[in-house]
Amino acid sequence: MLDGVDDDVFESLVDTVDRFARNRLIPAERTVEQANAVPEEIVAEMRAMGLFGLSTPQEFGGIGVNAAQESRLIEALCYASLSFRSLIGTNVGIGSQGFVMDGTAKQKARWLPGIASGETVASFALTEPDTGSDAGGIRTRARRDGSDYVIDGTKRYITNAVRAGVFTVFARTDPDEAGADGVSAFVVPADTPGITVATPDRKMGQRGTKTSDVIFDGVRLPETAILGGPAMLNRGFRTAMKVLDRGRIHIGAMAVGQGQRMLDIATDYALERSQFGKPIGQHQLVQGLIADSQAELHAMRALVRATAAEYDRDGAAVLGASCTKYFCTEAVGRIADRALQIHGGAGYMCDYDIERLYRDVRLLRIYEGTSQIQQIVIARRTLAGRSH
Ligand code: COS
């Protein structure tokens, strides 16, 4: 059972994040889009609010929310552009949770305080040019050399690599094992010799977020750099899966925040815009678009809350996390499409926020496990008769 923070502290935090998203972040969205960067003063404000340390345990200086609380806070934050969330996303999720779940006491003490304060940005380096969905097939090698390991390989689309102070790098430590069982996770300080971070990728949406290739060329590390220590040799794939499970609930919450935003925008537009002598919101076909989005949003929110509660109760929710990511991210795609449709021709114009939000949410169906990967997890566990 993950306790999280006290109710009154938590409610005031939700209120603070909600106001920050509406009053500070939304007005900055167009600047971020144009500059393809989040202003440094906003990064500093997010640090000061403790957002980088939301999920870091309090003993390491974080706020220490549980999954249910994290999902409500992320929903509130993601009423604004997903680009802001991306800044804290790796520290709250995939970049930190490996340390929290499987790190040694030394690794936690060394890295978690900086991750919590935001001084250290943590990146998760799993994906490669030839390995995305087939995470067990990674080719980056960690070759044993005396008591050291030497990492060679290229990682792709690594979020926040340009800012990273530490990478969790997944590499093959058993060259004779082609699948998941030969993979270990390494804690790699970003200033280790042999690491090159490439120019950030140009993307369809979520401008202001930074993803890049990271090249590891003869990066030498002691065996104590294995996440969880040498006893975790060849156990890194499981760490990655556990981290991604929690991340999938978080992404469901992002979809809820964006879904609410787009429904609100579409509703406002339906009330303002008139055709055939009355506001378009009074036409039943437009009402159908609004009703379908509202119903799906209710289902998404309920699913995120139920799965997060299950996670906090049981310490895992593999089936629920995949159902949540799959349903919520597909549904938010439909909400985006309907919201744009309600705007008519205006929705296709860059002057309207919906055009940008429509592009931004497209990524949710892809990263941290595509919809098709979620279908595989859901079907496998269902066919195996598992309810978790
Ligand atoms: N939690 C803990 N352990 C898990 C797990 C989970 N959620 N999922 C799998 N494992 C364990 C399995 O139990 C198995 O161990 P045992 O052999 O001891 O039972 C091991 O990991 C291998 O699992 P499996 O055989 O299911 O691995 P596959 O290679 O078939 O891969 C999928 C499974 C496809 C689900 C996995 O590769 C995946 O999630 N891919 C998507 C990766 C992704 O999200 N990438 C996004 C980029 S990272 S931001």
JSON list of N, CA and C in Angstrom, two decimals, residues 160-212:
[
{"chain": "A", "resi": 160, "resn": "ASN", "atom": "N", "xyz": [14.49, 14.40, -22.91]},
{"chain": "A", "resi": 160, "resn": "ASN", "atom": "CA", "xyz": [15.28, 15.23, -21.98]},
{"chain": "A", "resi": 160, "resn": "ASN", "atom": "C", "xyz": [16.77, 14.88, -21.96]},
{"chain": "A", "resi": 161, "resn": "ALA", "atom": "N", "xyz": [17.24, 14.16, -22.98]},
{"chain": "A", "resi": 161, "resn": "ALA", "atom": "CA", "xyz": [18.68, 13.81, -23.01]},
{"chain": "A", "resi": 161, "resn": "ALA", "atom": "C", "xyz": [19.54, 15.06, -22.99]},
{"chain": "A", "resi": 162, "resn": "VAL", "atom": "N", "xyz": [19.09, 16.13, -23.66]},
{"chain": "A", "resi": 162, "resn": "VAL", "atom": "CA", "xyz": [19.94, 17.34, -23.72]},
{"chain": "A", "resi": 162, "resn": "VAL", "atom": "C", "xyz": [20.11, 17.99, -22.35]},
{"chain": "A", "resi": 163, "resn": "ARG", "atom": "N", "xyz": [19.18, 17.71, -21.45]},
{"chain": "A", "resi": 163, "resn": "ARG", "atom": "CA", "xyz": [19.28, 18.29, -20.10]},
{"chain": "A", "resi": 163, "resn": "ARG", "atom": "C", "xyz": [19.79, 17.29, -19.08]},
{"chain": "A", "resi": 164, "resn": "ALA", "atom": "N", "xyz": [19.95, 16.04, -19.49]},
{"chain": "A", "resi": 164, "resn": "ALA", "atom": "CA", "xyz": [20.12, 14.96, -18.51]},
{"chain": "A", "resi": 164, "resn": "ALA", "atom": "C", "xyz": [21.40, 15.08, -17.69]},
{"chain": "A", "resi": 165, "resn": "GLY", "atom": "N", "xyz": [21.26, 14.74, -16.40]},
{"chain": "A", "resi": 165, "resn": "GLY", "atom": "CA", "xyz": [22.43, 14.59, -15.53]},
{"chain": "A", "resi": 165, "resn": "GLY", "atom": "C", "xyz": [22.73, 13.12, -15.33]},
{"chain": "A", "resi": 166, "resn": "VAL", "atom": "N", "xyz": [21.71, 12.28, -15.53]},
{"chain": "A", "resi": 166, "resn": "VAL", "atom": "CA", "xyz": [21.91, 10.84, -15.37]},
{"chain": "A", "resi": 166, "resn": "VAL", "atom": "C", "xyz": [20.98, 10.09, -16.31]},
{"chain": "A", "resi": 167, "resn": "PHE", "atom": "N", "xyz": [21.51, 9.04, -16.91]},
{"chain": "A", "resi": 167, "resn": "PHE", "atom": "CA", "xyz": [20.71, 8.16, -17.77]},
{"chain": "A", "resi": 167, "resn": "PHE", "atom": "C", "xyz": [20.55, 6.80, -17.10]},
{"chain": "A", "resi": 168, "resn": "THR", "atom": "N", "xyz": [19.38, 6.21, -17.25]},
{"chain": "A", "resi": 168, "resn": "THR", "atom": "CA", "xyz": [19.25, 4.77, -16.99]},
{"chain": "A", "resi": 168, "resn": "THR", "atom": "C", "xyz": [19.35, 4.12, -18.36]},
{"chain": "A", "resi": 169, "resn": "VAL", "atom": "N", "xyz": [20.43, 3.39, -18.58]},
{"chain": "A", "resi": 169, "resn": "VAL", "atom": "CA", "xyz": [20.70, 2.84, -19.91]},
{"chain": "A", "resi": 169, "resn": "VAL", "atom": "C", "xyz": [20.51, 1.32, -19.88]},
{"chain": "A", "resi": 170, "resn": "PHE", "atom": "N", "xyz": [19.71, 0.84, -20.81]},
{"chain": "A", "resi": 170, "resn": "PHE", "atom": "CA", "xyz": [19.48, -0.60, -20.90]},
{"chain": "A", "resi": 170, "resn": "PHE", "atom": "C", "xyz": [20.42, -1.16, -21.96]},
{"chain": "A", "resi": 171, "resn": "ALA", "atom": "N", "xyz": [21.19, -2.17, -21.55]},
{"chain": "A", "resi": 171, "resn": "ALA", "atom": "CA", "xyz": [22.22, -2.71, -22.46]},
{"chain": "A", "resi": 171, "resn": "ALA", "atom": "C", "xyz": [22.29, -4.23, -22.28]},
{"chain": "A", "resi": 172, "resn": "ARG", "atom": "N", "xyz": [22.73, -4.88, -23.37]},
{"chain": "A", "resi": 172, "resn": "ARG", "atom": "CA", "xyz": [22.82, -6.34, -23.34]},
{"chain": "A", "resi": 172, "resn": "ARG", "atom": "C", "xyz": [24.12, -6.75, -22.64]},
{"chain": "A", "resi": 173, "resn": "THR", "atom": "N", "xyz": [23.98, -7.46, -21.54]},
{"chain": "A", "resi": 173, "resn": "THR", "atom": "CA", "xyz": [25.15, -7.93, -20.79]},
{"chain": "A", "resi": 173, "resn": "THR", "atom": "C", "xyz": [25.44, -9.39, -21.07]},
{"chain": "A", "resi": 174, "resn": "ASP", "atom": "N", "xyz": [24.45, -10.09, -21.64]},
{"chain": "A", "resi": 174, "resn": "ASP", "atom": "CA", "xyz": [24.69, -11.49, -22.00]},
{"chain": "A", "resi": 174, "resn": "ASP", "atom": "C", "xyz": [24.57, -11.63, -23.51]},
{"chain": "A", "resi": 175, "resn": "PRO", "atom": "N", "xyz": [25.73, -11.65, -24.20]},
{"chain": "A", "resi": 175, "resn": "PRO", "atom": "CA", "xyz": [25.68, -11.67, -25.67]},
{"chain": "A", "resi": 175, "resn": "PRO", "atom": "C", "xyz": [25.09, -12.97, -26.23]},
{"chain": "A", "resi": 176, "resn": "ASP", "atom": "N", "xyz": [25.03, -14.01, -25.41]},
{"chain": "A", "resi": 176, "resn": "ASP", "atom": "CA", "xyz": [24.48, -15.29, -25.90]},
{"chain": "A", "resi": 176, "resn": "ASP", "atom": "C", "xyz": [22.97, -15.37, -25.72]},
{"chain": "A", "resi": 177, "resn": "GLU", "atom": "N", "xyz": [22.39, -14.38, -25.06]},
{"chain": "A", "resi": 177, "resn": "GLU", "atom": "CA", "xyz": [20.95, -14.39, -24.82]},
{"chain": "A", "resi": 177, "resn": "GLU", "atom": "C", "xyz": [20.34, -13.24, -25.63]},
{"chain": "A", "resi": 178, "resn": "ALA", "atom": "N", "xyz": [19.57, -13.60, -26.68]},
{"chain": "A", "resi": 178, "resn": "ALA", "atom": "CA", "xyz": [19.09, -12.56, -27.60]},
{"chain": "A", "resi": 178, "resn": "ALA", "atom": "C", "xyz": [17.90, -11.79, -27.04]},
{"chain": "A", "resi": 179, "resn": "GLY", "atom": "N", "xyz": [17.20, -12.31, -26.05]},
{"chain": "A", "resi": 179, "resn": "GLY", "atom": "CA", "xyz": [15.96, -11.69, -25.59]},
{"chain": "A", "resi": 179, "resn": "GLY", "atom": "C", "xyz": [16.10, -10.92, -24.29]},
{"chain": "A", "resi": 180, "resn": "ALA", "atom": "N", "xyz": [14.98, -10.79, -23.61]},
{"chain": "A", "resi": 180, "resn": "ALA", "atom": "CA", "xyz": [14.87, -9.96, -22.42]},
{"chain": "A", "resi": 180, "resn": "ALA", "atom": "C", "xyz": [15.82, -10.39, -21.29]},
{"chain": "A", "resi": 181, "resn": "ASP", "atom": "N", "xyz": [16.15, -11.67, -21.24]},
{"chain": "A", "resi": 181, "resn": "ASP", "atom": "CA", "xyz": [16.95, -12.16, -20.11]},
{"chain": "A", "resi": 181, "resn": "ASP", "atom": "C", "xyz": [18.42, -11.75, -20.15]},
{"chain": "A", "resi": 182, "resn": "GLY", "atom": "N", "xyz": [18.87, -11.16, -21.26]},
{"chain": "A", "resi": 182, "resn": "GLY", "atom": "CA", "xyz": [20.29, -10.77, -21.33]},
{"chain": "A", "resi": 182, "resn": "GLY", "atom": "C", "xyz": [20.50, -9.28, -21.14]},
{"chain": "A", "resi": 183, "resn": "VAL", "atom": "N", "xyz": [19.48, -8.58, -20.62]},
{"chain": "A", "resi": 183, "resn": "VAL", "atom": "CA", "xyz": [19.54, -7.11, -20.56]},
{"chain": "A", "resi": 183, "resn": "VAL", "atom": "C", "xyz": [19.71, -6.64, -19.12]},
{"chain": "A", "resi": 184, "resn": "SER", "atom": "N", "xyz": [20.61, -5.66, -18.92]},
{"chain": "A", "resi": 184, "resn": "SER", "atom": "CA", "xyz": [20.78, -5.04, -17.60]},
{"chain": "A", "resi": 184, "resn": "SER", "atom": "C", "xyz": [20.55, -3.54, -17.71]},
{"chain": "A", "resi": 185, "resn": "ALA", "atom": "N", "xyz": [20.18, -2.95, -16.58]},
{"chain": "A", "resi": 185, "resn": "ALA", "atom": "CA", "xyz": [20.02, -1.48, -16.52]},
{"chain": "A", "resi": 185, "resn": "ALA", "atom": "C", "xyz": [21.24, -0.90, -15.84]},
{"chain": "A", "resi": 186, "resn": "PHE", "atom": "N", "xyz": [21.80, 0.17, -16.43]},
{"chain": "A", "resi": 186, "resn": "PHE", "atom": "CA", "xyz": [22.98, 0.83, -15.85]},
{"chain": "A", "resi": 186, "resn": "PHE", "atom": "C", "xyz": [22.64, 2.28, -15.49]},
{"chain": "A", "resi": 187, "resn": "VAL", "atom": "N", "xyz": [23.20, 2.71, -14.38]},
{"chain": "A", "resi": 187, "resn": "VAL", "atom": "CA", "xyz": [23.10, 4.12, -13.97]},
{"chain": "A", "resi": 187, "resn": "VAL", "atom": "C", "xyz": [24.32, 4.82, -14.56]},
{"chain": "A", "resi": 188, "resn": "VAL", "atom": "N", "xyz": [24.08, 5.74, -15.49]},
{"chain": "A", "resi": 188, "resn": "VAL", "atom": "CA", "xyz": [25.20, 6.34, -16.21]},
{"chain": "A", "resi": 188, "resn": "VAL", "atom": "C", "xyz": [25.18, 7.87, -16.05]},
{"chain": "A", "resi": 189, "resn": "PRO", "atom": "N", "xyz": [26.11, 8.42, -15.27]},
{"chain": "A", "resi": 189, "resn": "PRO", "atom": "CA", "xyz": [26.18, 9.89, -15.17]},
{"chain": "A", "resi": 189, "resn": "PRO", "atom": "C", "xyz": [26.41, 10.48, -16.56]},
{"chain": "A", "resi": 190, "resn": "ALA", "atom": "N", "xyz": [25.72, 11.56, -16.87]},
{"chain": "A", "resi": 190, "resn": "ALA", "atom": "CA", "xyz": [25.76, 12.10, -18.24]},
{"chain": "A", "resi": 190, "resn": "ALA", "atom": "C", "xyz": [27.14, 12.63, -18.62]},
{"chain": "A", "resi": 191, "resn": "ASP", "atom": "N", "xyz": [27.98, 12.91, -17.61]},
{"chain": "A", "resi": 191, "resn": "ASP", "atom": "CA", "xyz": [29.32, 13.42, -17.94]},
{"chain": "A", "resi": 191, "resn": "ASP", "atom": "C", "xyz": [30.37, 12.31, -18.06]},
{"chain": "A", "resi": 192, "resn": "THR", "atom": "N", "xyz": [29.93, 11.06, -18.12]},
{"chain": "A", "resi": 192, "resn": "THR", "atom": "CA", "xyz": [30.88, 9.96, -18.31]},
{"chain": "A", "resi": 192, "resn": "THR", "atom": "C", "xyz": [31.50, 10.08, -19.71]},
{"chain": "A", "resi": 193, "resn": "PRO", "atom": "N", "xyz": [32.84, 9.96, -19.84]},
{"chain": "A", "resi": 193, "resn": "PRO", "atom": "CA", "xyz": [33.44, 10.07, -21.17]},
{"chain": "A", "resi": 193, "resn": "PRO", "atom": "C", "xyz": [32.86, 9.05, -22.14]},
{"chain": "A", "resi": 194, "resn": "GLY", "atom": "N", "xyz": [32.66, 9.48, -23.41]},
{"chain": "A", "resi": 194, "resn": "GLY", "atom": "CA", "xyz": [32.16, 8.58, -24.45]},
{"chain": "A", "resi": 194, "resn": "GLY", "atom": "C", "xyz": [30.69, 8.76, -24.77]},
{"chain": "A", "resi": 195, "resn": "ILE", "atom": "N", "xyz": [30.02, 9.71, -24.12]},
{"chain": "A", "resi": 195, "resn": "ILE", "atom": "CA", "xyz": [28.59, 9.93, -24.39]},
{"chain": "A", "resi": 195, "resn": "ILE", "atom": "C", "xyz": [28.43, 11.18, -25.27]},
{"chain": "A", "resi": 196, "resn": "THR", "atom": "N", "xyz": [27.68, 11.02, -26.37]},
{"chain": "A", "resi": 196, "resn": "THR", "atom": "CA", "xyz": [27.36, 12.17, -27.21]},
{"chain": "A", "resi": 196, "resn": "THR", "atom": "C", "xyz": [25.84, 12.28, -27.33]},
{"chain": "A", "resi": 197, "resn": "VAL", "atom": "N", "xyz": [25.32, 13.45, -27.04]},
{"chain": "A", "resi": 197, "resn": "VAL", "atom": "CA", "xyz": [23.89, 13.69, -27.22]},
{"chain": "A", "resi": 197, "resn": "VAL", "atom": "C", "xyz": [23.72, 14.48, -28.51]},
{"chain": "A", "resi": 198, "resn": "ALA", "atom": "N", "xyz": [22.91, 13.92, -29.44]},
{"chain": "A", "resi": 198, "resn": "ALA", "atom": "CA", "xyz": [22.77, 14.55, -30.76]},
{"chain": "A", "resi": 198, "resn": "ALA", "atom": "C", "xyz": [21.80, 15.73, -30.70]},
{"chain": "A", "resi": 199, "resn": "THR", "atom": "N", "xyz": [21.74, 16.47, -31.81]},
{"chain": "A", "resi": 199, "resn": "THR", "atom": "CA", "xyz": [20.81, 17.59, -31.93]},
{"chain": "A", "resi": 199, "resn": "THR", "atom": "C", "xyz": [19.38, 17.09, -31.74]},
{"chain": "A", "resi": 200, "resn": "PRO", "atom": "N", "xyz": [18.54, 17.83, -31.00]},
{"chain": "A", "resi": 200, "resn": "PRO", "atom": "CA", "xyz": [17.17, 17.35, -30.77]},
{"chain": "A", "resi": 200, "resn": "PRO", "atom": "C", "xyz": [16.39, 17.09, -32.06]},
{"chain": "A", "resi": 201, "resn": "ASP", "atom": "N", "xyz": [15.49, 16.11, -32.00]},
{"chain": "A", "resi": 201, "resn": "ASP", "atom": "CA", "xyz": [14.67, 15.72, -33.15]},
{"chain": "A", "resi": 201, "resn": "ASP", "atom": "C", "xyz": [13.65, 16.82, -33.47]},
{"chain": "A", "resi": 202, "resn": "ARG", "atom": "N", "xyz": [13.26, 16.89, -34.73]},
{"chain": "A", "resi": 202, "resn": "ARG", "atom": "CA", "xyz": [12.15, 17.77, -35.13]},
{"chain": "A", "resi": 202, "resn": "ARG", "atom": "C", "xyz": [10.89, 16.90, -35.14]},
{"chain": "A", "resi": 203, "resn": "LYS", "atom": "N", "xyz": [9.84, 17.39, -34.45]},
{"chain": "A", "resi": 203, "resn": "LYS", "atom": "CA", "xyz": [8.66, 16.54, -34.27]},
{"chain": "A", "resi": 203, "resn": "LYS", "atom": "C", "xyz": [7.39, 17.20, -34.80]},
{"chain": "A", "resi": 204, "resn": "MET", "atom": "N", "xyz": [6.34, 16.38, -34.95]},
{"chain": "A", "resi": 204, "resn": "MET", "atom": "CA", "xyz": [5.05, 16.84, -35.42]},
{"chain": "A", "resi": 204, "resn": "MET", "atom": "C", "xyz": [4.37, 17.79, -34.42]},
{"chain": "A", "resi": 205, "resn": "GLY", "atom": "N", "xyz": [4.53, 17.49, -33.14]},
{"chain": "A", "resi": 205, "resn": "GLY", "atom": "CA", "xyz": [3.86, 18.28, -32.11]},
{"chain": "A", "resi": 205, "resn": "GLY", "atom": "C", "xyz": [4.70, 18.30, -30.85]},
{"chain": "A", "resi": 206, "resn": "GLN", "atom": "N", "xyz": [4.03, 18.70, -29.75]},
{"chain": "A", "resi": 206, "resn": "GLN", "atom": "CA", "xyz": [4.73, 18.83, -28.46]},
{"chain": "A", "resi": 206, "resn": "GLN", "atom": "C", "xyz": [6.03, 19.59, -28.64]},
{"chain": "A", "resi": 207, "resn": "ARG", "atom": "N", "xyz": [5.93, 20.69, -29.39]},
{"chain": "A", "resi": 207, "resn": "ARG", "atom": "CA", "xyz": [7.12, 21.51, -29.57]},
{"chain": "A", "resi": 207, "resn": "ARG", "atom": "C", "xyz": [7.54, 22.08, -28.21]},
{"chain": "A", "resi": 208, "resn": "GLY", "atom": "N", "xyz": [8.84, 22.19, -28.03]},
{"chain": "A", "resi": 208, "resn": "GLY", "atom": "CA", "xyz": [9.37, 22.60, -26.73]},
{"chain": "A", "resi": 208, "resn": "GLY", "atom": "C", "xyz": [9.88, 21.40, -25.95]},
{"chain": "A", "resi": 209, "resn": "THR", "atom": "N", "xyz": [9.41, 20.20, -26.33]},
{"chain": "A", "resi": 209, "resn": "THR", "atom": "CA", "xyz": [9.98, 19.00, -25.70]},
{"chain": "A", "resi": 209, "resn": "THR", "atom": "C", "xyz": [11.24, 18.62, -26.47]},
{"chain": "A", "resi": 210, "resn": "LYS", "atom": "N", "xyz": [12.15, 17.97, -25.78]},
{"chain": "A", "resi": 210, "resn": "LYS", "atom": "CA", "xyz": [13.43, 17.63, -26.41]},
{"chain": "A", "resi": 210, "resn": "LYS", "atom": "C", "xyz": [13.67, 16.13, -26.37]},
{"chain": "A", "resi": 211, "resn": "THR", "atom": "N", "xyz": [13.79, 15.55, -27.54]},
{"chain": "A", "resi": 211, "resn": "THR", "atom": "CA", "xyz": [14.20, 14.14, -27.64]},
{"chain": "A", "resi": 211, "resn": "THR", "atom": "C", "xyz": [15.42, 14.10, -28.57]},
{"chain": "A", "resi": 212, "resn": "SER", "atom": "N", "xyz": [16.32, 13.16, -28.31]},
{"chain": "A", "resi": 212, "resn": "SER", "atom": "CA", "xyz": [17.54, 13.09, -29.12]},
{"chain": "A", "resi": 212, "resn": "SER", "atom": "C", "xyz": [18.08, 11.67, -29.15]}
]
